[in-house]
Backbone as ProteinMPNN parsed JSONL, in Angstrom:
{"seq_chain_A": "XXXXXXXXXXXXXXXXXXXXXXXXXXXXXXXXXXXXXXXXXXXXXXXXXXXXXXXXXXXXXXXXXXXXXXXXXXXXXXXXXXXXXXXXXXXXXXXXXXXXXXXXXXXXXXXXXXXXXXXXXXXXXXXXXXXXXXXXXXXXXXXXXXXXXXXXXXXXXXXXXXXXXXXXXXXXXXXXXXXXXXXXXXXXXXXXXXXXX", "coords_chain_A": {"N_chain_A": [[13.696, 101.301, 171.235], [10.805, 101.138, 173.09], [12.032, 102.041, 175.481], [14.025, 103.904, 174.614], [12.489, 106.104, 174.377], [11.222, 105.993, 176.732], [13.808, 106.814, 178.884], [14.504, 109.1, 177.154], [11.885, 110.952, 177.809], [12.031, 111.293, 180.647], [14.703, 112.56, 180.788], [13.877, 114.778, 179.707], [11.855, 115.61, 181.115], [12.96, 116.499, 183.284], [14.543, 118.545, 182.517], [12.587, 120.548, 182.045], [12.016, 120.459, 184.383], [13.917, 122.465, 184.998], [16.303, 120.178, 186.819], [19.043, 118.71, 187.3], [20.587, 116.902, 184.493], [20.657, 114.049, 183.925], [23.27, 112.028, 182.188], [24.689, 110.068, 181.0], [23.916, 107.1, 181.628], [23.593, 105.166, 184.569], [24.571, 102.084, 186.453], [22.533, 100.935, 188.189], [19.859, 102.197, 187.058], [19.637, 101.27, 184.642], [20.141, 98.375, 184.941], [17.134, 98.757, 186.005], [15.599, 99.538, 183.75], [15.925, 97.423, 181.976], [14.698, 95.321, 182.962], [12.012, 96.457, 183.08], [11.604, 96.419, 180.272], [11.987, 93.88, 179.524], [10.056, 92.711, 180.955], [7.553, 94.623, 180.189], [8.397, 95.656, 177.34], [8.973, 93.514, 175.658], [7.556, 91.628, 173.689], [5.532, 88.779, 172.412], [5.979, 88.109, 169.998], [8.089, 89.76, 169.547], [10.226, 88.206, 171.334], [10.021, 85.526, 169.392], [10.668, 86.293, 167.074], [13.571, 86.71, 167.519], [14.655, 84.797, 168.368], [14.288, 83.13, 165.92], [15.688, 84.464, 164.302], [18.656, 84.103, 165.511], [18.673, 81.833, 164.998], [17.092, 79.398, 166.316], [14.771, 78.407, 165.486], [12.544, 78.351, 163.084], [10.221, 79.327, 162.31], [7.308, 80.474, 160.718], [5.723, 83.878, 160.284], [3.264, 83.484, 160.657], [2.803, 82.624, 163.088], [1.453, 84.214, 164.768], [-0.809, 83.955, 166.46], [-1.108, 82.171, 167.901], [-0.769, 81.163, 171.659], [0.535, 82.022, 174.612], [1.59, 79.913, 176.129], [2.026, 78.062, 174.564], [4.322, 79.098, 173.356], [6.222, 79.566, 175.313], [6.222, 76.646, 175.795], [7.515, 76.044, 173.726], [9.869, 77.586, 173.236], [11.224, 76.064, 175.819], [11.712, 73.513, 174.8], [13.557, 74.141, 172.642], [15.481, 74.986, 174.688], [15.698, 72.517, 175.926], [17.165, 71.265, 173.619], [19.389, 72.753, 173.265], [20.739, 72.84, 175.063], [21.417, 69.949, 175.421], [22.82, 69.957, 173.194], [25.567, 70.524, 174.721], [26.319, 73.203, 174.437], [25.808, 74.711, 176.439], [26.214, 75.561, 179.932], [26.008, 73.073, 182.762], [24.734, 74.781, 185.162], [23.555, 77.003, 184.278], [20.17, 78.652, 183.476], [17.139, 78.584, 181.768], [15.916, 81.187, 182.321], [18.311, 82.438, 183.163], [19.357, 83.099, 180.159], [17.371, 83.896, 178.708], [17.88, 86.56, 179.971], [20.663, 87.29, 179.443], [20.328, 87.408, 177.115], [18.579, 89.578, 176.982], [20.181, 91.596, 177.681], [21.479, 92.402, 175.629], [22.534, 94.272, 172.475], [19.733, 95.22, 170.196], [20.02, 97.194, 168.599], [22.184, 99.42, 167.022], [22.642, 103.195, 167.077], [24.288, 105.918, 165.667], [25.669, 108.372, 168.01], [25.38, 112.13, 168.419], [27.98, 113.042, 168.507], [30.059, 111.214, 166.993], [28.914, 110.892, 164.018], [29.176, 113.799, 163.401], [32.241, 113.3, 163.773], [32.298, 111.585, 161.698], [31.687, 112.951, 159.587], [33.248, 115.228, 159.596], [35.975, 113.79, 158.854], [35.501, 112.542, 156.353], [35.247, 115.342, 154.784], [37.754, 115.894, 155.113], [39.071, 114.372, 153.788], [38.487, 114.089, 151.282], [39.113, 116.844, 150.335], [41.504, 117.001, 150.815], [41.91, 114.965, 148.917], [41.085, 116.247, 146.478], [42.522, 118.414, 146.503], [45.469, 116.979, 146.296], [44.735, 115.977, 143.559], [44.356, 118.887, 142.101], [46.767, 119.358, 142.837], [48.529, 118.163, 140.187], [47.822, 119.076, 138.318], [48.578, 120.943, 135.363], [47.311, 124.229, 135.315], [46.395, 126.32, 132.902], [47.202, 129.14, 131.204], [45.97, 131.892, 131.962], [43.954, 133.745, 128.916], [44.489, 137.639, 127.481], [42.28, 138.869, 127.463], [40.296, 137.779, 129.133], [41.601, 138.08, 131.456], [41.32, 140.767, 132.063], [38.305, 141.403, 131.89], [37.724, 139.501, 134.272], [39.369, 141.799, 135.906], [37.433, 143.741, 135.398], [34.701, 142.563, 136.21], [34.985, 142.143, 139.136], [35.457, 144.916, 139.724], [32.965, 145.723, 138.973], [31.475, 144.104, 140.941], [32.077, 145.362, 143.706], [31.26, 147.686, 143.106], [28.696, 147.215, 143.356], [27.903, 146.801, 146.092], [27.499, 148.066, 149.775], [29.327, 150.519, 151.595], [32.508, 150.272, 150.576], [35.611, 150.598, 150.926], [37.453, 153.277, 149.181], [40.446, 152.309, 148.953], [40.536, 150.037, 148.55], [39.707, 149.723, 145.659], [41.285, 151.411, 144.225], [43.309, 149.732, 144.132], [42.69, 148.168, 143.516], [42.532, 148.81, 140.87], [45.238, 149.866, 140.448], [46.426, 147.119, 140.222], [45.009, 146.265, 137.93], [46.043, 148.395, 136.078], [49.252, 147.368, 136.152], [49.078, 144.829, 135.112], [47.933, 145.477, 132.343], [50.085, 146.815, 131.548], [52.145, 144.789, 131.607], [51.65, 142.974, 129.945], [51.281, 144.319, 127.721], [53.913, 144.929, 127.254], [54.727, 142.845, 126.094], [53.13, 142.49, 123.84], [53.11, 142.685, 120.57], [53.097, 145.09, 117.495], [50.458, 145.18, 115.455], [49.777, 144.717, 111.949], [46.278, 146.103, 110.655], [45.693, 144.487, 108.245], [46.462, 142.152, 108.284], [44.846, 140.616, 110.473], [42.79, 140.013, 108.54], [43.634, 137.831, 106.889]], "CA_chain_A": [[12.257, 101.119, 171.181], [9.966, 102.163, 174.398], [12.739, 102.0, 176.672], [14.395, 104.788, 174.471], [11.033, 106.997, 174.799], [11.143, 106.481, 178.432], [14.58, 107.241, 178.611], [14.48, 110.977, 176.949], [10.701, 111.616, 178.42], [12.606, 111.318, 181.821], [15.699, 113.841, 180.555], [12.859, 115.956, 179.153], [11.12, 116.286, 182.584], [14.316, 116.836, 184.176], [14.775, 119.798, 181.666], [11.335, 121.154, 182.082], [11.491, 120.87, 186.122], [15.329, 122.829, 185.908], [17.188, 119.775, 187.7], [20.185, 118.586, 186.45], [20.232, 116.119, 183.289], [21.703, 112.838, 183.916], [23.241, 112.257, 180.442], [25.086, 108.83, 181.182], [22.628, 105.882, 182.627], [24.435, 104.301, 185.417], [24.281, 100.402, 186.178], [20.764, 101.161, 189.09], [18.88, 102.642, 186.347], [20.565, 100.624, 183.106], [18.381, 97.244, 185.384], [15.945, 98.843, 186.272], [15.232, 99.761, 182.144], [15.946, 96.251, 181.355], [13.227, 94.531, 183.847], [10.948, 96.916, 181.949], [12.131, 96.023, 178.598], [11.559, 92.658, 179.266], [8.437, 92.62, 181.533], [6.329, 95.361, 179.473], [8.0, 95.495, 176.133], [9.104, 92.317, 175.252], [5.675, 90.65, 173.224], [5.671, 87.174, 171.976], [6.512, 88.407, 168.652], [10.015, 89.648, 169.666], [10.97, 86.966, 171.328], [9.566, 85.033, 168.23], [12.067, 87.114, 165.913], [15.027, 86.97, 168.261], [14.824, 83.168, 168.461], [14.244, 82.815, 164.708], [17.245, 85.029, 163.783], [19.397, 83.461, 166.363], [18.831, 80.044, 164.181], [16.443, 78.321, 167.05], [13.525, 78.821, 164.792], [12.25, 78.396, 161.237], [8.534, 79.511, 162.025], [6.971, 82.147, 159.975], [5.397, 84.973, 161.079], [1.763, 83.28, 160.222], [2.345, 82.075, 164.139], [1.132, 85.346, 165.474], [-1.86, 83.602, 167.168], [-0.141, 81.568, 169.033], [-1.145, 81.7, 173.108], [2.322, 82.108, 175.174], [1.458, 78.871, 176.596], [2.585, 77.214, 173.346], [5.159, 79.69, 172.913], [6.624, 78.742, 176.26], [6.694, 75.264, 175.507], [8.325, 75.812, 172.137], [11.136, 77.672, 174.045], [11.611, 75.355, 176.593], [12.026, 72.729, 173.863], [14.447, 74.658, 171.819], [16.717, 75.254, 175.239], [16.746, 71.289, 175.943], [18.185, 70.999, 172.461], [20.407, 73.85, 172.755], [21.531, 72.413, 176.33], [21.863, 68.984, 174.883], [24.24, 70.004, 172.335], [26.857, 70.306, 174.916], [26.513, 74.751, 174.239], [24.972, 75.782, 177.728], [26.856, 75.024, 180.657], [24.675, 73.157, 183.123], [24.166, 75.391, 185.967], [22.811, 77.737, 183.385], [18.935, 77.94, 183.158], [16.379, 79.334, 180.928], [15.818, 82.614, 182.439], [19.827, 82.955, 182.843], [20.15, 83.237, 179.159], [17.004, 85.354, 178.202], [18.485, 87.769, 180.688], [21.717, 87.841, 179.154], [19.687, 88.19, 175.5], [17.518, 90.915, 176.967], [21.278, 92.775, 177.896], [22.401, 92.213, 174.129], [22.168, 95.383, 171.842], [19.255, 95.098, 169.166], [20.124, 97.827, 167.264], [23.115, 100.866, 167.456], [22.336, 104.282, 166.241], [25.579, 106.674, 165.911], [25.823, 109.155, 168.955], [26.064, 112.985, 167.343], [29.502, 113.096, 168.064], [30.287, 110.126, 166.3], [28.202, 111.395, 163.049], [30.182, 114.88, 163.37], [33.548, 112.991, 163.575], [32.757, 111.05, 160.664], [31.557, 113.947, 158.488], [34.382, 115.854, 159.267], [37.065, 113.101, 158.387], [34.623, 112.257, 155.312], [35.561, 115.872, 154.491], [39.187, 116.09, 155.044], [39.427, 112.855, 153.181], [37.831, 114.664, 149.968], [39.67, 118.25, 150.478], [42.935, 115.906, 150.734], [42.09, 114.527, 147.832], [40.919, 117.697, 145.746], [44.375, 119.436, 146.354], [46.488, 116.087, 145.232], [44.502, 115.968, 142.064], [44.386, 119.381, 141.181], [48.185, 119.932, 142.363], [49.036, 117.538, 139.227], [47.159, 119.324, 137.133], [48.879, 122.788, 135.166], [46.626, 125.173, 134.865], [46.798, 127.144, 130.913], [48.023, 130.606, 131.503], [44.598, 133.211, 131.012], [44.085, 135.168, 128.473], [44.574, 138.564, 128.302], [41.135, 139.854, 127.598], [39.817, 136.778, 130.426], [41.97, 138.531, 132.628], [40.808, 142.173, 131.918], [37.166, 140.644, 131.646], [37.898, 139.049, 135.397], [39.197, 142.882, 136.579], [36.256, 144.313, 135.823], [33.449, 141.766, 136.495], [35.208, 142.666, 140.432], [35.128, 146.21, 140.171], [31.48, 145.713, 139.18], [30.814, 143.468, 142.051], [32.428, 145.666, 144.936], [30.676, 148.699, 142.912], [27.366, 146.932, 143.615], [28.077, 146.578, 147.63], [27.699, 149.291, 150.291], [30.935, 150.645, 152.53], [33.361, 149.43, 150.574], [36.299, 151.737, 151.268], [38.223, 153.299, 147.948], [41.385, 151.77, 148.677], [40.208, 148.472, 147.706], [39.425, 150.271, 144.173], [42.409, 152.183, 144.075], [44.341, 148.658, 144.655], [42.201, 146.627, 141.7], [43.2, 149.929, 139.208], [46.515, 149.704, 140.075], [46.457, 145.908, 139.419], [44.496, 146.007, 136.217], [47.31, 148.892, 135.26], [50.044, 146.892, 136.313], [48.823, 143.474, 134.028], [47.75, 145.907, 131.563], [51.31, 147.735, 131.15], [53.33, 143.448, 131.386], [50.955, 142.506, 128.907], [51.465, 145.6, 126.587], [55.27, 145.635, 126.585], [54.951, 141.387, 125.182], [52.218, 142.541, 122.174], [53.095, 143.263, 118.998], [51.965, 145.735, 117.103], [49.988, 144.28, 113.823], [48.434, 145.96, 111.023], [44.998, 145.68, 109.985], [45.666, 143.247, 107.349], [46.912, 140.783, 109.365], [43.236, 140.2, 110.612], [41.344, 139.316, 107.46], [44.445, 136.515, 106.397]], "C_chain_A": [[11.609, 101.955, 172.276], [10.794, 102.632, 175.241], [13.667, 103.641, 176.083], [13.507, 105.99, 174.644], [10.99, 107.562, 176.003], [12.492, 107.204, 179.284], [14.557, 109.273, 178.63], [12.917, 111.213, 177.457], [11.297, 111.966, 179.66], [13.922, 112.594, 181.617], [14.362, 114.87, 180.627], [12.31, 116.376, 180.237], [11.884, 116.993, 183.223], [14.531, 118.519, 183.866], [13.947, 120.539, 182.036], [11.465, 121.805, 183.555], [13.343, 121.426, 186.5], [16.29, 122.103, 186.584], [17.824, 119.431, 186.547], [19.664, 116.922, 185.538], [21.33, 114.987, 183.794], [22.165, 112.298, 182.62], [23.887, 110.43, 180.314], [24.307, 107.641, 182.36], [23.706, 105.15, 183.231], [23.786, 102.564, 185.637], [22.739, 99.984, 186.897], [19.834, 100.784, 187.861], [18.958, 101.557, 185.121], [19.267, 99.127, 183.88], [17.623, 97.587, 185.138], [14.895, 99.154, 184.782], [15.16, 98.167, 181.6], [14.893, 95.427, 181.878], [12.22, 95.382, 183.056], [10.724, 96.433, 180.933], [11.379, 94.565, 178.308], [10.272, 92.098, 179.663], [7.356, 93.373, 181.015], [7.071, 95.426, 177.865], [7.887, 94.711, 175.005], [7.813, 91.349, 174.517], [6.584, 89.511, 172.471], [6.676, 87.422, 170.645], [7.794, 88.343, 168.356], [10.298, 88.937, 169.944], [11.453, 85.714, 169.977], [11.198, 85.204, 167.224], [13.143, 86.689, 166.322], [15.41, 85.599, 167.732], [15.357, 82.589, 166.671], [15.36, 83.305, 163.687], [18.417, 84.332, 164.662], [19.599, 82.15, 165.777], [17.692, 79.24, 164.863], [15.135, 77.936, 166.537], [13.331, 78.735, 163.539], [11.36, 78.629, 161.239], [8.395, 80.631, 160.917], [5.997, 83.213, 160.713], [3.804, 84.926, 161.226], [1.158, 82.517, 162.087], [1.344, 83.136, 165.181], [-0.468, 84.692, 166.407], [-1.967, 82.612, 168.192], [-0.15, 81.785, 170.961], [0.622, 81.714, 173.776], [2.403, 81.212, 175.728], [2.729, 77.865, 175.368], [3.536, 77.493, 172.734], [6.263, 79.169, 173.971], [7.311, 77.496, 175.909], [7.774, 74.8, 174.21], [9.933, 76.287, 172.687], [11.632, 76.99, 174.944], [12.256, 73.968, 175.677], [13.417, 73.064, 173.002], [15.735, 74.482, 173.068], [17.012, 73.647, 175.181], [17.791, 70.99, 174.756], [19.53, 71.658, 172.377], [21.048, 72.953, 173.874], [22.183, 71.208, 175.983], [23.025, 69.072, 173.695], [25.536, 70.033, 173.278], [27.262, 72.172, 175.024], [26.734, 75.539, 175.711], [25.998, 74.73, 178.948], [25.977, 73.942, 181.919], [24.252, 73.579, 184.293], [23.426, 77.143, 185.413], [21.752, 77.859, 183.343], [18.357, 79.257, 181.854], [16.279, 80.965, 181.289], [17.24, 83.436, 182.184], [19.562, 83.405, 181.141], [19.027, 84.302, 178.22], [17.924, 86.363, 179.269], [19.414, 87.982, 179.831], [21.506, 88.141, 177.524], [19.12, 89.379, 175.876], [18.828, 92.573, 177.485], [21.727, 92.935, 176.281], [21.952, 93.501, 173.644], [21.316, 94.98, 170.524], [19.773, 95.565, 168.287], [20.919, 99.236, 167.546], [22.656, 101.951, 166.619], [23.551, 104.985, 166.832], [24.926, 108.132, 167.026], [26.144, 110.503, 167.411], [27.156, 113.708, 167.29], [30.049, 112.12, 166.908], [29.86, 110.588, 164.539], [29.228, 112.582, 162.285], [31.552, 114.44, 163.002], [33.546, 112.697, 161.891], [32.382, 111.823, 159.596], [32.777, 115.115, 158.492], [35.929, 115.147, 158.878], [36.764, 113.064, 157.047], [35.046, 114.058, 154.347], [37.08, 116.378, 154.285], [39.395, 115.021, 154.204], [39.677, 114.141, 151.556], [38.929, 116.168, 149.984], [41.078, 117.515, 150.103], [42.842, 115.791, 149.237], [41.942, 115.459, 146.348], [42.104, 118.274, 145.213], [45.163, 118.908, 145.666], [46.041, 116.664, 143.95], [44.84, 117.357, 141.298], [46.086, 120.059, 141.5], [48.527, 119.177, 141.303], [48.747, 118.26, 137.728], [47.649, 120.512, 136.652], [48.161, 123.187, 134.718], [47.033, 126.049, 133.5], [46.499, 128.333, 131.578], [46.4, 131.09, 130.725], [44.6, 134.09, 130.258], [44.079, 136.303, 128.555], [43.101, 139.231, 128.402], [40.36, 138.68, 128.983], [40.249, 137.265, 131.545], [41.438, 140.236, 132.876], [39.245, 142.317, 132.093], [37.175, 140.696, 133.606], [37.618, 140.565, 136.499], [38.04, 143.468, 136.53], [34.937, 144.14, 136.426], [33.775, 142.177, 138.78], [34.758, 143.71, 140.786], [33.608, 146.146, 140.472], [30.876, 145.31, 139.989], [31.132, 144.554, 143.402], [31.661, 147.136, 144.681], [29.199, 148.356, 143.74], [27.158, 146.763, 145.332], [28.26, 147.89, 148.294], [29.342, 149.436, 151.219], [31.79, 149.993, 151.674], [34.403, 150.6, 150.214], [37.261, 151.858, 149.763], [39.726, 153.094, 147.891], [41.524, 150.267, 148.179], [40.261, 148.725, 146.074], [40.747, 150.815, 143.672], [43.569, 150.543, 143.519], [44.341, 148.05, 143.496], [42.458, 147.503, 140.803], [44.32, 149.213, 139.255], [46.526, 148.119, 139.856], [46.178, 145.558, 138.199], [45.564, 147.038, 135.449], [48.458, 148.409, 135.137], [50.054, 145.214, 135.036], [48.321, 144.516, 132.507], [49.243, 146.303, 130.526], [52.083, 146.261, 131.313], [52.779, 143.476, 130.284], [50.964, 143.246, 127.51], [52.92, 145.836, 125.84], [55.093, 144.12, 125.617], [54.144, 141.69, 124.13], [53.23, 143.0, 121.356], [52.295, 144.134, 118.368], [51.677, 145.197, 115.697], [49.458, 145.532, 112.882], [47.512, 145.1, 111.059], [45.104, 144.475, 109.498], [46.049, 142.211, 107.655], [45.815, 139.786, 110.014], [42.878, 139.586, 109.756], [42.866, 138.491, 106.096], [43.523, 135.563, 105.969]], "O_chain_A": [[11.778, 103.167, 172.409], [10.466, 103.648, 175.854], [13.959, 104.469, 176.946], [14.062, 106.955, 175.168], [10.846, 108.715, 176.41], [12.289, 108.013, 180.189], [14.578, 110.18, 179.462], [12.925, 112.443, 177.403], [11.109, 113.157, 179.904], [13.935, 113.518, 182.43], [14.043, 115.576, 181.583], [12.241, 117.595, 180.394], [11.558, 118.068, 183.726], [14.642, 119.437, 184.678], [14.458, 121.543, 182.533], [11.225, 122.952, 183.933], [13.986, 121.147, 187.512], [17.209, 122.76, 187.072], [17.545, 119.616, 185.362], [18.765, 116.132, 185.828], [22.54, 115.126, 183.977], [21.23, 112.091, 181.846], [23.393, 109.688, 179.465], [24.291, 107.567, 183.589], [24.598, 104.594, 182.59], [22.811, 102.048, 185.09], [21.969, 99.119, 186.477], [19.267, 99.721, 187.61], [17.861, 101.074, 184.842], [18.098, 98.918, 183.553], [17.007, 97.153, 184.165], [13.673, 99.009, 184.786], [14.278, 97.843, 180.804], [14.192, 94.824, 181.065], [11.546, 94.717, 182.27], [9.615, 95.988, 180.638], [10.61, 94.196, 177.42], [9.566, 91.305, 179.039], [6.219, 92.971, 181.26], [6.222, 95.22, 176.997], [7.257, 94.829, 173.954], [7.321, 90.382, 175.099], [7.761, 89.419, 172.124], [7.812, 86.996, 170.434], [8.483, 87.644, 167.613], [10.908, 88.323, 169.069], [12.545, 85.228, 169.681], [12.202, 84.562, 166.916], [13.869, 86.193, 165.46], [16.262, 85.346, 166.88], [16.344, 81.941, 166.322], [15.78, 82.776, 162.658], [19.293, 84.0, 163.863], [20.578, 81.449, 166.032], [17.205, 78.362, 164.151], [14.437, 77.149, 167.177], [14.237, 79.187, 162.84], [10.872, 78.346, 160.145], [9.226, 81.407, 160.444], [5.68, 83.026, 161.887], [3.118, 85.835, 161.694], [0.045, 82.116, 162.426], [0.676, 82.767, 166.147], [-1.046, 85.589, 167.021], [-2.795, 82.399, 169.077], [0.577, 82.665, 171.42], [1.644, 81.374, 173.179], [3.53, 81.2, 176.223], [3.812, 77.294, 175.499], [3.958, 76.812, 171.801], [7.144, 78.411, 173.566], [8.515, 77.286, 175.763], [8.44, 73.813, 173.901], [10.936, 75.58, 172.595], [12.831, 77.252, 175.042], [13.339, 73.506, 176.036], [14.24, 72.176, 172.778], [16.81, 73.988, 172.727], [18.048, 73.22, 174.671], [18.944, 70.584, 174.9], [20.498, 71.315, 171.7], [21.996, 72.273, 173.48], [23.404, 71.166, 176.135], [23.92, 68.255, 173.477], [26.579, 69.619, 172.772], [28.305, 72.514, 175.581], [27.447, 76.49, 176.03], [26.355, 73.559, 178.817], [24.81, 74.321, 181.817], [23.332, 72.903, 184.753], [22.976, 78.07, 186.086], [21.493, 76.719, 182.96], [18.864, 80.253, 181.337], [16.587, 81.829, 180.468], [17.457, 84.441, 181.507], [19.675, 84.631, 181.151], [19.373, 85.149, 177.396], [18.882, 86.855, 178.672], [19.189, 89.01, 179.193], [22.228, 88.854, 176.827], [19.16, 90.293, 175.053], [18.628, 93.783, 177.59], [22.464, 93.886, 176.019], [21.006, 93.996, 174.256], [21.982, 94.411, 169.658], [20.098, 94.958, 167.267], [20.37, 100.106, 168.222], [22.279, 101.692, 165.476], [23.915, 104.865, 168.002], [23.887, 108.742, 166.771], [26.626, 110.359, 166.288], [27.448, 114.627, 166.524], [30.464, 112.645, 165.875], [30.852, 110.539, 163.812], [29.82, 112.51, 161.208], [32.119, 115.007, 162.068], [34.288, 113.192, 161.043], [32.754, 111.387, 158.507], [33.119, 115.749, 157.494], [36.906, 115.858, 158.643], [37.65, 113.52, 156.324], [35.128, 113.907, 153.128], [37.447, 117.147, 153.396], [40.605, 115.062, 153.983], [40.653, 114.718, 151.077], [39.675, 116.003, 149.019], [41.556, 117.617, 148.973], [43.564, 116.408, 148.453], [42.639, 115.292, 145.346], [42.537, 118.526, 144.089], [45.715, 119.453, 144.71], [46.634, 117.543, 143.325], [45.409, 117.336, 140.207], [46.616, 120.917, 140.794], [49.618, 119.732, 141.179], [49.193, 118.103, 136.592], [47.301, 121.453, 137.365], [47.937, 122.802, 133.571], [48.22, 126.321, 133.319], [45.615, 128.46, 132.425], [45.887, 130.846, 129.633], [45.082, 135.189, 130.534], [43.689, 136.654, 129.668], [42.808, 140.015, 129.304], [39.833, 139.362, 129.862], [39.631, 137.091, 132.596], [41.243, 140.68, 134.007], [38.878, 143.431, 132.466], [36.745, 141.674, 134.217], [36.716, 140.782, 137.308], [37.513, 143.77, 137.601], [34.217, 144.988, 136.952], [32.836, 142.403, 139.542], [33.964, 143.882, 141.711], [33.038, 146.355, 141.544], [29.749, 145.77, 140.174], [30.222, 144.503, 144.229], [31.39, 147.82, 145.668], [28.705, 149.107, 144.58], [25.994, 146.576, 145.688], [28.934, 148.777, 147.77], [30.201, 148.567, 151.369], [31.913, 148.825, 152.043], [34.132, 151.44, 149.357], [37.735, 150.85, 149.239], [40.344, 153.588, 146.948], [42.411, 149.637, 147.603], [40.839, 147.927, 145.336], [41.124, 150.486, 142.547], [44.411, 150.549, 142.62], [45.201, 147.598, 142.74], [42.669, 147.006, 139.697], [44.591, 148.253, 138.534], [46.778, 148.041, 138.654], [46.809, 144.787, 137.476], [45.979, 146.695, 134.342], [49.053, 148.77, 134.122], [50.998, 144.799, 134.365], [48.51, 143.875, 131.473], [49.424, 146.156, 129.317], [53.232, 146.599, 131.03], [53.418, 144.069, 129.414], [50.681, 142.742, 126.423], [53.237, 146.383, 124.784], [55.322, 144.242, 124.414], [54.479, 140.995, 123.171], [54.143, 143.74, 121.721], [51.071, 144.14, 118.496], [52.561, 144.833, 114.922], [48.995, 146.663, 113.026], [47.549, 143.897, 111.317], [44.722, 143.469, 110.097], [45.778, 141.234, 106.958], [45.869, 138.557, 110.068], [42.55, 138.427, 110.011], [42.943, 138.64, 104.876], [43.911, 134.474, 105.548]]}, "name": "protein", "num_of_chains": 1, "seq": "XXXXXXXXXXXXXXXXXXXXXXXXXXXXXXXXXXXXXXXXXXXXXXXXXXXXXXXXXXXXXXXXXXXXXXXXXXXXXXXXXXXXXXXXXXXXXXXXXXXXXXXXXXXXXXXXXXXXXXXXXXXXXXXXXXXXXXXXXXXXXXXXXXXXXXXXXXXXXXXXXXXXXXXXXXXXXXXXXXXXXXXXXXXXXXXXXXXXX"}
């Protein structure tokens, strides 16, 4: 929320004014964010929510008018109950245990290592799995004009490109002569009439 704002505005200055970037918040600063958190961003509301997801609560959200007086009192009410169950130890108090709610994590967002990792496993997964499938699979032997078809649709492409040195060309002849001259000794020769069967 704000505390992340204030957070990178503070890198960002850092950046701006050339000093070095503190990239890991040590335990000083890590307080001194949380007394914020809780003294400026903390509104009735959240608390409200926290409480009400936590179970201590069944209000609806129609309390919003609510003075903090009456909000107060509603929390103080909720801890005797909670304390009275036997939950809270009893040198425990009220502030103890927001504090140790206002350390809790609302809400994680993945670091962009974390993101990276998992898009590159997320890809090896799939590539992995690609290869199995299509090693199972036998490919049907190409025809010959698909393959003669193939040689030239190349030539035509490396024709259409600048620098491209004529031993590359030289290389794809002799290949298309080489499948030309296997492929020539296995034909048959037909007649005509053999066609219009």
């Amino acid at each position: 929320m704000n505390s992340r704002k204030r957070i990178l505005k503070e890198m960002i200055s850092a950046i701006e004014k050339n000093e070095t970037v503190q990239e890991n918040v040590d335990l000083r600063k890590a307080t001194a964010e949380l007394y914020k958190v809780w003294k400026i961003d903390a509104t009735a509301k959240i608390l409200r929510n926290c409480f009400k997801r936590g179970g201590f609560s069944n209000q609806t959200d129609d309390s919003d008018s609510d003075d903090e007086d009456a909000i107060l009192t509603n929390l103080k009410e909720k801890w005797k109950t909670v304390e009275g169950n036997g939950r809270i130890t009893d040198d425990a108090t009220l502030s103890d245990i927001l504090e140790v709610g206002a350390e809790l994590l609302n809400a994680s967002y993945p670091t962009d290592e974390e993101i990276l990792k998992s898009l590159m496993d997320n890809n090896k997964g799939q590539e992995n799995d690609s290869y199995s499938e299509n090693e199972n699979v036998i490919q049907p032997k190409p025809h010959r004009t698909e393959m003669l078809q193939s040689f030239e649709t190349i030539k035509r492409g490396f024709q259409m490109e600048e620098n491209v040195p004529d031993s590359i060309f030289s290389s794809l002849i002799k290949c298309e002569n080489f499948y030309e001259n296997l492929t020539s000794q296995n034909a048959k020769q037909c007649k005509i009439k053999e066609f219009f069967k």
